[in-house]
Amino acid sequence: MELYRLRLTSKNNRRYSKHLLLLAAEIVNVSPSAYRRLRSFDTLILPSERLIRKLLSKSFQDCDLKNIFEKLIPEQRIVNILFDEVKLVETTRFTASHITGYATNLDSNSRILATAALVFEIICHHGGPRYILRIDPVAKLNAEQLKSFIQEVVVKVRNQGGFPLAAICDNCRVNEKAFKLLGGPGKVSISGQDMYLTFDYDHVHKNLRNNWITEPSKEIKFNADGTDYLARWKDIENLYKEDSTTALRLTSLNHTAVNPKPLQR
């Protein structure tokens, strides 16, 4: 009966039942090629493989989030959304009848393994619990896709009783482009929610240091208030050398900060 109803419904308006989605997931787990073959027949109306893999792979804890917000005072429901990509080993895993490891931001026909996990975390602005809201396996993530992820998260947080104040991330190129697509950085409105898009100062400071020490001369020229300045990394190294020999340290400089290895940068 459901297949008959789906056949009479336009492609963009189809809504699949839980039982049909479970059946589709079981077939995809056993044989993706067989599932694609079944979808090619006109007699069966099945959801796309991309939709199935997205449902199997992503984590979105709506019910738990709503319960957490209900236990917080109003000030604690004002939250910051932090997101970042965590590098993954490209592999698949079969657990609890689910196959995970494929990127959810690409066409299902590409069958590309995820190279990173896009993680969204919320933190109460006035103090409170931290909460991992969403984890999506991704590969070759672009700004347009990231923009959609951010919009979805903002709407979810708002619908569950939270008030997003800011979205914070590092200033890599994809993040910068996504912020521009949303009207930022700075104050923007996302799905009716006024908030700020900003870059994490620690990452900006680290990028400045890395550009400084990778310059052949390890020198940076800049202008401030009409005055030209020259910053030499050699002065930082000499300061650390002098400070490390004193009984009372006057700076927080350490060897890793002054002489970082490529992986530590």
PDB file of C-alpha atoms in Angstrom:
ATOM      1  CA  MET A   1       0.000   0.000   0.000  1.00  0.00           C
ATOM      2  CA  GLU A   2       2.827   2.394   0.878  1.00  0.00           C
ATOM      3  CA  LEU A   3       4.669   1.713  -2.377  1.00  0.00           C
ATOM      4  CA  TYR A   4       1.473   2.483  -4.275  1.00  0.00           C
ATOM      5  CA  ARG A   5       1.067   5.765  -2.395  1.00  0.00           C
ATOM      6  CA  LEU A   6       4.681   6.731  -3.054  1.00  0.00           C
ATOM      7  CA  ARG A   7       4.266   6.052  -6.767  1.00  0.00           C
ATOM      8  CA  LEU A   8       1.399   8.554  -6.888  1.00  0.00           C
ATOM      9  CA  THR A   9       3.445  11.178  -5.015  1.00  0.00           C
ATOM     10  CA  SER A  10       5.905  13.513  -6.712  1.00  0.00           C
ATOM     11  CA  LYS A  11       9.570  12.749  -6.067  1.00  0.00           C
ATOM     12  CA  ASN A  12      10.221  15.869  -3.975  1.00  0.00           C
ATOM     13  CA  ASN A  13       7.182  15.279  -1.727  1.00  0.00           C
ATOM     14  CA  ARG A  14       7.723  11.634  -0.829  1.00  0.00           C
ATOM     15  CA  ARG A  15       7.761  10.714   2.867  1.00  0.00           C
ATOM     16  CA  TYR A  16       8.979   7.239   3.824  1.00  0.00           C
ATOM     17  CA  SER A  17       7.732   5.267   6.810  1.00  0.00           C
ATOM     18  CA  LYS A  18      10.059   4.015   9.526  1.00  0.00           C
ATOM     19  CA  HIS A  19       9.528   0.402   8.435  1.00  0.00           C
ATOM     20  CA  LEU A  20      10.471   1.134   4.824  1.00  0.00           C
ATOM     21  CA  LEU A  21      13.587   3.041   5.924  1.00  0.00           C
ATOM     22  CA  LEU A  22      14.663   0.134   8.128  1.00  0.00           C
ATOM     23  CA  LEU A  23      14.136  -2.306   5.265  1.00  0.00           C
ATOM     24  CA  ALA A  24      16.144  -0.097   2.924  1.00  0.00           C
ATOM     25  CA  ALA A  25      18.962   0.188   5.481  1.00  0.00           C
ATOM     26  CA  GLU A  26      19.171  -3.584   5.880  1.00  0.00           C
ATOM     27  CA  ILE A  27      19.454  -4.068   2.105  1.00  0.00           C
ATOM     28  CA  VAL A  28      22.121  -1.361   1.803  1.00  0.00           C
ATOM     29  CA  ASN A  29      24.152  -2.972   4.598  1.00  0.00           C
ATOM     30  CA  VAL A  30      24.014  -6.399   2.910  1.00  0.00           C
ATOM     31  CA  SER A  31      24.646  -5.274  -0.669  1.00  0.00           C
ATOM     32  CA  PRO A  32      24.744  -1.650  -1.883  1.00  0.00           C
ATOM     33  CA  SER A  33      24.918  -2.804  -5.505  1.00  0.00           C
ATOM     34  CA  ALA A  34      21.781  -4.929  -5.050  1.00  0.00           C
ATOM     35  CA  TYR A  35      19.998  -1.922  -3.531  1.00  0.00           C
ATOM     36  CA  ARG A  36      20.902   0.257  -6.505  1.00  0.00           C
ATOM     37  CA  ARG A  37      19.644  -2.502  -8.791  1.00  0.00           C
ATOM     38  CA  LEU A  38      16.301  -2.634  -6.968  1.00  0.00           C
ATOM     39  CA  ARG A  39      15.922   1.140  -7.220  1.00  0.00           C
ATOM     40  CA  SER A  40      16.454   0.934 -10.959  1.00  0.00           C
ATOM     41  CA  PHE A  41      13.239  -1.091 -11.328  1.00  0.00           C
ATOM     42  CA  ASP A  42      10.092   0.938 -11.913  1.00  0.00           C
ATOM     43  CA  THR A  43       8.051  -1.330  -9.643  1.00  0.00           C
ATOM     44  CA  LEU A  44       9.833  -0.291  -6.414  1.00  0.00           C
ATOM     45  CA  ILE A  45       9.967   3.191  -4.917  1.00  0.00           C
ATOM     46  CA  LEU A  46      12.833   3.237  -2.433  1.00  0.00           C
ATOM     47  CA  PRO A  47      14.689   6.137  -0.747  1.00  0.00           C
ATOM     48  CA  SER A  48      18.034   7.189  -2.170  1.00  0.00           C
ATOM     49  CA  GLU A  49      21.165   5.458  -0.943  1.00  0.00           C
ATOM     50  CA  ARG A  50      22.513   8.823   0.120  1.00  0.00           C
ATOM     51  CA  LEU A  51      19.566   9.342   2.468  1.00  0.00           C
ATOM     52  CA  ILE A  52      20.040   5.900   4.006  1.00  0.00           C
ATOM     53  CA  ARG A  53      23.755   6.404   4.603  1.00  0.00           C
ATOM     54  CA  LYS A  54      23.083   9.828   6.101  1.00  0.00           C
ATOM     55  CA  LEU A  55      20.596   8.332   8.559  1.00  0.00           C
ATOM     56  CA  LEU A  56      23.024   5.546   9.483  1.00  0.00           C
ATOM     57  CA  SER A  57      26.075   7.752   9.879  1.00  0.00           C
ATOM     58  CA  LYS A  58      25.101  10.986  11.555  1.00  0.00           C
ATOM     59  CA  SER A  59      24.453  11.637  15.225  1.00  0.00           C
ATOM     60  CA  PHE A  60      21.861  14.161  16.297  1.00  0.00           C
ATOM     61  CA  GLN A  61      20.734  14.051  19.921  1.00  0.00           C
ATOM     62  CA  ASP A  62      17.561  16.185  19.848  1.00  0.00           C
ATOM     63  CA  CYS A  63      15.675  14.584  22.752  1.00  0.00           C
ATOM     64  CA  ASP A  64      18.663  14.708  25.110  1.00  0.00           C
ATOM     65  CA  LEU A  65      19.311  18.341  24.199  1.00  0.00           C
ATOM     66  CA  LYS A  66      15.744  19.350  24.970  1.00  0.00           C
ATOM     67  CA  ASN A  67      15.945  17.631  28.362  1.00  0.00           C
ATOM     68  CA  ILE A  68      19.202  19.444  29.143  1.00  0.00           C
ATOM     69  CA  PHE A  69      17.798  22.859  28.252  1.00  0.00           C
ATOM     70  CA  GLU A  70      14.718  22.257  30.406  1.00  0.00           C
ATOM     71  CA  LYS A  71      16.948  21.749  33.459  1.00  0.00           C
ATOM     72  CA  LEU A  72      18.944  24.959  32.902  1.00  0.00           C
ATOM     73  CA  ILE A  73      18.184  28.465  34.098  1.00  0.00           C
ATOM     74  CA  PRO A  74      17.305  30.962  31.321  1.00  0.00           C
ATOM     75  CA  GLU A  75      20.802  32.520  31.247  1.00  0.00           C
ATOM     76  CA  GLN A  76      22.417  29.119  30.664  1.00  0.00           C
ATOM     77  CA  ARG A  77      20.251  28.482  27.612  1.00  0.00           C
ATOM     78  CA  ILE A  78      22.275  31.135  25.791  1.00  0.00           C
ATOM     79  CA  VAL A  79      24.888  28.994  24.052  1.00  0.00           C
ATOM     80  CA  ASN A  80      27.869  29.217  21.741  1.00  0.00           C
ATOM     81  CA  ILE A  81      28.183  26.704  18.904  1.00  0.00           C
ATOM     82  CA  LEU A  82      31.708  25.435  18.312  1.00  0.00           C
ATOM     83  CA  PHE A  83      32.568  23.321  15.295  1.00  0.00           C
ATOM     84  CA  ASP A  84      35.709  21.799  13.834  1.00  0.00           C
ATOM     85  CA  GLU A  85      36.873  18.975  11.592  1.00  0.00           C
ATOM     86  CA  VAL A  86      38.642  16.040  13.232  1.00  0.00           C
ATOM     87  CA  LYS A  87      40.820  13.926  10.952  1.00  0.00           C
ATOM     88  CA  LEU A  88      39.779  10.282  10.548  1.00  0.00           C
ATOM     89  CA  VAL A  89      41.403   7.115   9.260  1.00  0.00           C
ATOM     90  CA  GLU A  90      39.575   6.156   6.060  1.00  0.00           C
ATOM     91  CA  THR A  91      37.823   2.893   6.911  1.00  0.00           C
ATOM     92  CA  THR A  92      34.407   1.284   7.240  1.00  0.00           C
ATOM     93  CA  ARG A  93      32.982  -0.436  10.295  1.00  0.00           C
ATOM     94  CA  PHE A  94      30.072  -2.828  10.703  1.00  0.00           C
ATOM     95  CA  THR A  95      28.445  -2.355  14.110  1.00  0.00           C
ATOM     96  CA  ALA A  96      24.933  -3.210  15.298  1.00  0.00           C
ATOM     97  CA  SER A  97      23.857  -4.038  11.737  1.00  0.00           C
ATOM     98  CA  HIS A  98      25.077  -0.624  10.528  1.00  0.00           C
ATOM     99  CA  ILE A  99      27.910   0.178   8.130  1.00  0.00           C
ATOM    100  CA  THR A 100      29.596   3.471   8.993  1.00  0.00           C
ATOM    101  CA  GLY A 101      32.542   5.316   7.536  1.00  0.00           C
ATOM    102  CA  TYR A 102      31.160   6.831   4.330  1.00  0.00           C
ATOM    103  CA  ALA A 103      31.039  10.586   3.858  1.00  0.00           C
ATOM    104  CA  THR A 104      27.508  11.958   4.256  1.00  0.00           C
ATOM    105  CA  ASN A 105      28.077  15.240   2.408  1.00  0.00           C
ATOM    106  CA  LEU A 106      28.688  13.656  -1.010  1.00  0.00           C
ATOM    107  CA  ASP A 107      26.604  11.885  -3.621  1.00  0.00           C
ATOM    108  CA  SER A 108      25.935   8.294  -2.558  1.00  0.00           C
ATOM    109  CA  ASN A 109      27.103   7.011  -5.928  1.00  0.00           C
ATOM    110  CA  SER A 110      30.612   8.301  -5.223  1.00  0.00           C
ATOM    111  CA  ARG A 111      30.980   5.943  -2.228  1.00  0.00           C
ATOM    112  CA  ILE A 112      33.858   7.997  -0.822  1.00  0.00           C
ATOM    113  CA  LEU A 113      35.094   7.210   2.678  1.00  0.00           C
ATOM    114  CA  ALA A 114      35.052  10.000   5.233  1.00  0.00           C
ATOM    115  CA  THR A 115      38.390  11.711   5.829  1.00  0.00           C
ATOM    116  CA  ALA A 116      37.169  13.811   8.750  1.00  0.00           C
ATOM    117  CA  ALA A 117      34.375  14.138  11.267  1.00  0.00           C
ATOM    118  CA  LEU A 118      32.579  17.480  11.376  1.00  0.00           C
ATOM    119  CA  VAL A 119      31.808  17.931  15.076  1.00  0.00           C
ATOM    120  CA  PHE A 120      29.391  20.489  16.523  1.00  0.00           C
ATOM    121  CA  GLU A 121      29.535  21.234  20.243  1.00  0.00           C
ATOM    122  CA  ILE A 122      27.468  23.682  22.277  1.00  0.00           C
ATOM    123  CA  ILE A 123      28.758  25.494  25.368  1.00  0.00           C
ATOM    124  CA  CYS A 124      26.647  27.550  27.749  1.00  0.00           C
ATOM    125  CA  HIS A 125      27.768  31.179  27.500  1.00  0.00           C
ATOM    126  CA  HIS A 126      27.184  31.852  31.198  1.00  0.00           C
ATOM    127  CA  GLY A 127      28.548  28.547  32.436  1.00  0.00           C
ATOM    128  CA  GLY A 128      26.979  25.105  32.315  1.00  0.00           C
ATOM    129  CA  PRO A 129      27.329  21.728  30.599  1.00  0.00           C
ATOM    130  CA  ARG A 130      29.145  21.145  27.334  1.00  0.00           C
ATOM    131  CA  TYR A 131      27.304  19.007  24.824  1.00  0.00           C
ATOM    132  CA  ILE A 132      28.354  17.244  21.613  1.00  0.00           C
ATOM    133  CA  LEU A 133      25.375  17.957  19.403  1.00  0.00           C
ATOM    134  CA  ARG A 134      26.251  16.475  16.049  1.00  0.00           C
ATOM    135  CA  ILE A 135      28.940  14.392  14.342  1.00  0.00           C
ATOM    136  CA  ASP A 136      28.963  14.020  10.551  1.00  0.00           C
ATOM    137  CA  PRO A 137      31.525  11.970   8.600  1.00  0.00           C
ATOM    138  CA  VAL A 138      32.644  14.191   5.699  1.00  0.00           C
ATOM    139  CA  ALA A 139      35.085  14.324   2.796  1.00  0.00           C
ATOM    140  CA  LYS A 140      35.995  17.244   0.548  1.00  0.00           C
ATOM    141  CA  LEU A 141      33.692  19.509   2.550  1.00  0.00           C
ATOM    142  CA  ASN A 142      32.965  22.784   0.732  1.00  0.00           C
ATOM    143  CA  ALA A 143      31.613  26.125   1.955  1.00  0.00           C
ATOM    144  CA  GLU A 144      28.095  25.606   0.620  1.00  0.00           C
ATOM    145  CA  GLN A 145      27.759  22.278   2.429  1.00  0.00           C
ATOM    146  CA  LEU A 146      29.178  23.722   5.648  1.00  0.00           C
ATOM    147  CA  LYS A 147      26.708  26.602   5.401  1.00  0.00           C
ATOM    148  CA  SER A 148      23.840  24.082   5.317  1.00  0.00           C
ATOM    149  CA  PHE A 149      25.239  22.202   8.325  1.00  0.00           C
ATOM    150  CA  ILE A 150      25.478  25.423  10.344  1.00  0.00           C
ATOM    151  CA  GLN A 151      21.935  26.443   9.450  1.00  0.00           C
ATOM    152  CA  GLU A 152      20.574  23.025  10.457  1.00  0.00           C
ATOM    153  CA  VAL A 153      22.364  23.139  13.817  1.00  0.00           C
ATOM    154  CA  VAL A 154      21.163  26.675  14.609  1.00  0.00           C
ATOM    155  CA  VAL A 155      17.556  25.697  13.848  1.00  0.00           C
ATOM    156  CA  LYS A 156      17.821  22.516  15.943  1.00  0.00           C
ATOM    157  CA  VAL A 157      19.256  24.334  18.946  1.00  0.00           C
ATOM    158  CA  ARG A 158      16.561  27.005  18.702  1.00  0.00           C
ATOM    159  CA  ASN A 159      13.764  24.431  18.370  1.00  0.00           C
ATOM    160  CA  GLN A 160      14.968  22.532  21.436  1.00  0.00           C
ATOM    161  CA  GLY A 161      14.883  25.607  23.684  1.00  0.00           C
ATOM    162  CA  GLY A 162      18.357  27.093  23.249  1.00  0.00           C
ATOM    163  CA  PHE A 163      19.395  30.577  22.141  1.00  0.00           C
ATOM    164  CA  PRO A 164      22.501  30.503  19.909  1.00  0.00           C
ATOM    165  CA  LEU A 165      24.679  33.534  20.598  1.00  0.00           C
ATOM    166  CA  ALA A 166      27.650  32.756  18.357  1.00  0.00           C
ATOM    167  CA  ALA A 167      29.166  30.170  16.039  1.00  0.00           C
ATOM    168  CA  ILE A 168      32.920  29.857  16.594  1.00  0.00           C
ATOM    169  CA  CYS A 169      35.565  28.055  14.521  1.00  0.00           C
ATOM    170  CA  ASP A 170      39.090  28.379  13.185  1.00  0.00           C
ATOM    171  CA  ASN A 171      39.731  30.615  10.202  1.00  0.00           C
ATOM    172  CA  CYS A 172      40.523  28.033   7.519  1.00  0.00           C
ATOM    173  CA  ARG A 173      39.422  28.922   3.982  1.00  0.00           C
ATOM    174  CA  VAL A 174      36.299  26.736   3.955  1.00  0.00           C
ATOM    175  CA  ASN A 175      35.089  28.264   7.227  1.00  0.00           C
ATOM    176  CA  GLU A 176      35.787  31.792   5.981  1.00  0.00           C
ATOM    177  CA  LYS A 177      33.817  31.173   2.774  1.00  0.00           C
ATOM    178  CA  ALA A 178      30.917  29.604   4.682  1.00  0.00           C
ATOM    179  CA  PHE A 179      30.750  32.615   7.005  1.00  0.00           C
ATOM    180  CA  LYS A 180      30.684  34.955   3.998  1.00  0.00           C
ATOM    181  CA  LEU A 181      27.812  32.966   2.483  1.00  0.00           C
ATOM    182  CA  LEU A 182      25.908  33.488   5.742  1.00  0.00           C
ATOM    183  CA  GLY A 183      26.622  37.231   5.721  1.00  0.00           C
ATOM    184  CA  GLY A 184      29.505  37.201   8.207  1.00  0.00           C
ATOM    185  CA  PRO A 185      31.801  37.274   9.941  1.00  0.00           C
ATOM    186  CA  GLY A 186      30.106  39.472  12.506  1.00  0.00           C
ATOM    187  CA  LYS A 187      26.458  39.849  13.406  1.00  0.00           C
ATOM    188  CA  VAL A 188      24.080  37.921  11.120  1.00  0.00           C
ATOM    189  CA  SER A 189      20.591  36.452  11.117  1.00  0.00           C
ATOM    190  CA  ILE A 190      20.304  32.689  10.493  1.00  0.00           C
ATOM    191  CA  SER A 191      16.753  31.400  10.051  1.00  0.00           C
ATOM    192  CA  GLY A 192      15.472  34.339  12.089  1.00  0.00           C
ATOM    193  CA  GLN A 193      18.054  33.929  14.883  1.00  0.00           C
ATOM    194  CA  ASP A 194      20.314  36.958  15.441  1.00  0.00           C
ATOM    195  CA  MET A 195      23.799  35.778  16.354  1.00  0.00           C
ATOM    196  CA  TYR A 196      27.490  36.274  15.678  1.00  0.00           C
ATOM    197  CA  LEU A 197      29.908  34.385  13.436  1.00  0.00           C
ATOM    198  CA  THR A 198      33.422  34.666  14.802  1.00  0.00           C
ATOM    199  CA  PHE A 199      36.820  33.012  14.592  1.00  0.00           C
ATOM    200  CA  ASP A 200      38.576  31.437  17.551  1.00  0.00           C
ATOM    201  CA  TYR A 201      41.313  33.796  18.710  1.00  0.00           C
ATOM    202  CA  ASP A 202      43.659  30.927  19.640  1.00  0.00           C
ATOM    203  CA  HIS A 203      43.630  29.676  16.044  1.00  0.00           C
ATOM    204  CA  VAL A 204      44.144  33.191  14.645  1.00  0.00           C
ATOM    205  CA  HIS A 205      47.093  33.705  17.012  1.00  0.00           C
ATOM    206  CA  LYS A 206      48.567  30.327  16.031  1.00  0.00           C
ATOM    207  CA  ASN A 207      48.256  31.145  12.322  1.00  0.00           C
ATOM    208  CA  LEU A 208      50.037  34.448  12.903  1.00  0.00           C
ATOM    209  CA  ARG A 209      52.877  32.657  14.667  1.00  0.00           C
ATOM    210  CA  ASN A 210      53.143  29.989  11.966  1.00  0.00           C
ATOM    211  CA  ASN A 211      53.297  32.581   9.175  1.00  0.00           C
ATOM    212  CA  TRP A 212      55.909  34.461  11.198  1.00  0.00           C
ATOM    213  CA  ILE A 213      58.297  31.547  11.764  1.00  0.00           C
ATOM    214  CA  THR A 214      57.942  30.132   8.240  1.00  0.00           C
ATOM    215  CA  GLU A 215      59.106  33.410   6.673  1.00  0.00           C
ATOM    216  CA  PRO A 216      62.678  32.908   5.370  1.00  0.00           C
ATOM    217  CA  SER A 217      63.885  35.882   7.422  1.00  0.00           C
ATOM    218  CA  LYS A 218      61.488  35.181  10.316  1.00  0.00           C
ATOM    219  CA  GLU A 219      60.550  38.855  10.207  1.00  0.00           C
ATOM    220  CA  ILE A 220      57.178  40.564   9.722  1.00  0.00           C
ATOM    221  CA  LYS A 221      56.673  44.211   8.786  1.00  0.00           C
ATOM    222  CA  PHE A 222      53.429  45.920   9.776  1.00  0.00           C
ATOM    223  CA  ASN A 223      51.960  49.382  10.321  1.00  0.00           C
ATOM    224  CA  ALA A 224      50.043  50.503  13.415  1.00  0.00           C
ATOM    225  CA  ASP A 225      48.666  54.018  13.900  1.00  0.00           C
ATOM    226  CA  GLY A 226      50.776  55.344  11.049  1.00  0.00           C
ATOM    227  CA  THR A 227      54.033  53.896  12.389  1.00  0.00           C
ATOM    228  CA  ASP A 228      56.000  51.121  10.661  1.00  0.00           C
ATOM    229  CA  TYR A 229      57.240  48.249  12.810  1.00  0.00           C
ATOM    230  CA  LEU A 230      59.485  45.233  12.278  1.00  0.00           C
ATOM    231  CA  ALA A 231      58.851  42.104  14.373  1.00  0.00           C
ATOM    232  CA  ARG A 232      61.745  39.602  14.598  1.00  0.00           C
ATOM    233  CA  TRP A 233      61.160  36.026  15.760  1.00  0.00           C
ATOM    234  CA  LYS A 234      64.793  36.026  16.871  1.00  0.00           C
ATOM    235  CA  ASP A 235      63.772  38.410  19.666  1.00  0.00           C
ATOM    236  CA  ILE A 236      61.197  35.856  20.902  1.00  0.00           C
ATOM    237  CA  GLU A 237      63.841  33.122  20.859  1.00  0.00           C
ATOM    238  CA  ASN A 238      66.312  35.314  22.797  1.00  0.00           C
ATOM    239  CA  LEU A 239      63.608  36.244  25.319  1.00  0.00           C
ATOM    240  CA  TYR A 240      62.810  32.572  25.919  1.00  0.00           C
ATOM    241  CA  LYS A 241      66.502  31.728  26.237  1.00  0.00           C
ATOM    242  CA  GLU A 242      67.045  34.417  28.865  1.00  0.00           C
ATOM    243  CA  ASP A 243      63.835  33.686  30.757  1.00  0.00           C
ATOM    244  CA  SER A 244      64.439  29.914  30.931  1.00  0.00           C
ATOM    245  CA  THR A 245      67.659  30.464  32.902  1.00  0.00           C
ATOM    246  CA  THR A 246      66.113  32.587  35.642  1.00  0.00           C
ATOM    247  CA  ALA A 247      64.817  31.248  38.947  1.00  0.00           C
ATOM    248  CA  LEU A 248      61.568  33.195  38.599  1.00  0.00           C
ATOM    249  CA  ARG A 249      59.983  32.870  35.157  1.00  0.00           C
ATOM    250  CA  LEU A 250      58.593  36.168  33.839  1.00  0.00           C
ATOM    251  CA  THR A 251      56.860  34.739  30.742  1.00  0.00           C
ATOM    252  CA  SER A 252      54.817  31.658  29.882  1.00  0.00           C
ATOM    253  CA  LEU A 253      56.955  30.825  26.842  1.00  0.00           C
ATOM    254  CA  ASN A 254      58.017  27.183  26.458  1.00  0.00           C
ATOM    255  CA  HIS A 255      60.134  25.216  24.005  1.00  0.00           C
ATOM    256  CA  THR A 256      57.129  23.931  22.008  1.00  0.00           C
ATOM    257  CA  ALA A 257      55.697  27.420  21.553  1.00  0.00           C
ATOM    258  CA  VAL A 258      59.003  28.894  20.412  1.00  0.00           C
ATOM    259  CA  ASN A 259      60.248  25.923  18.359  1.00  0.00           C
ATOM    260  CA  PRO A 260      57.144  23.984  17.231  1.00  0.00           C
ATOM    261  CA  LYS A 261      57.512  20.947  15.018  1.00  0.00           C
ATOM    262  CA  PRO A 262      55.392  20.829  11.839  1.00  0.00           C
ATOM    263  CA  LEU A 263      52.733  18.638  13.507  1.00  0.00           C
ATOM    264  CA  GLN A 264      52.607  20.940  16.549  1.00  0.00           C
ATOM    265  CA  ARG A 265      51.829  23.968  14.397  1.00  0.00           C
TER     266      ARG A 265
END
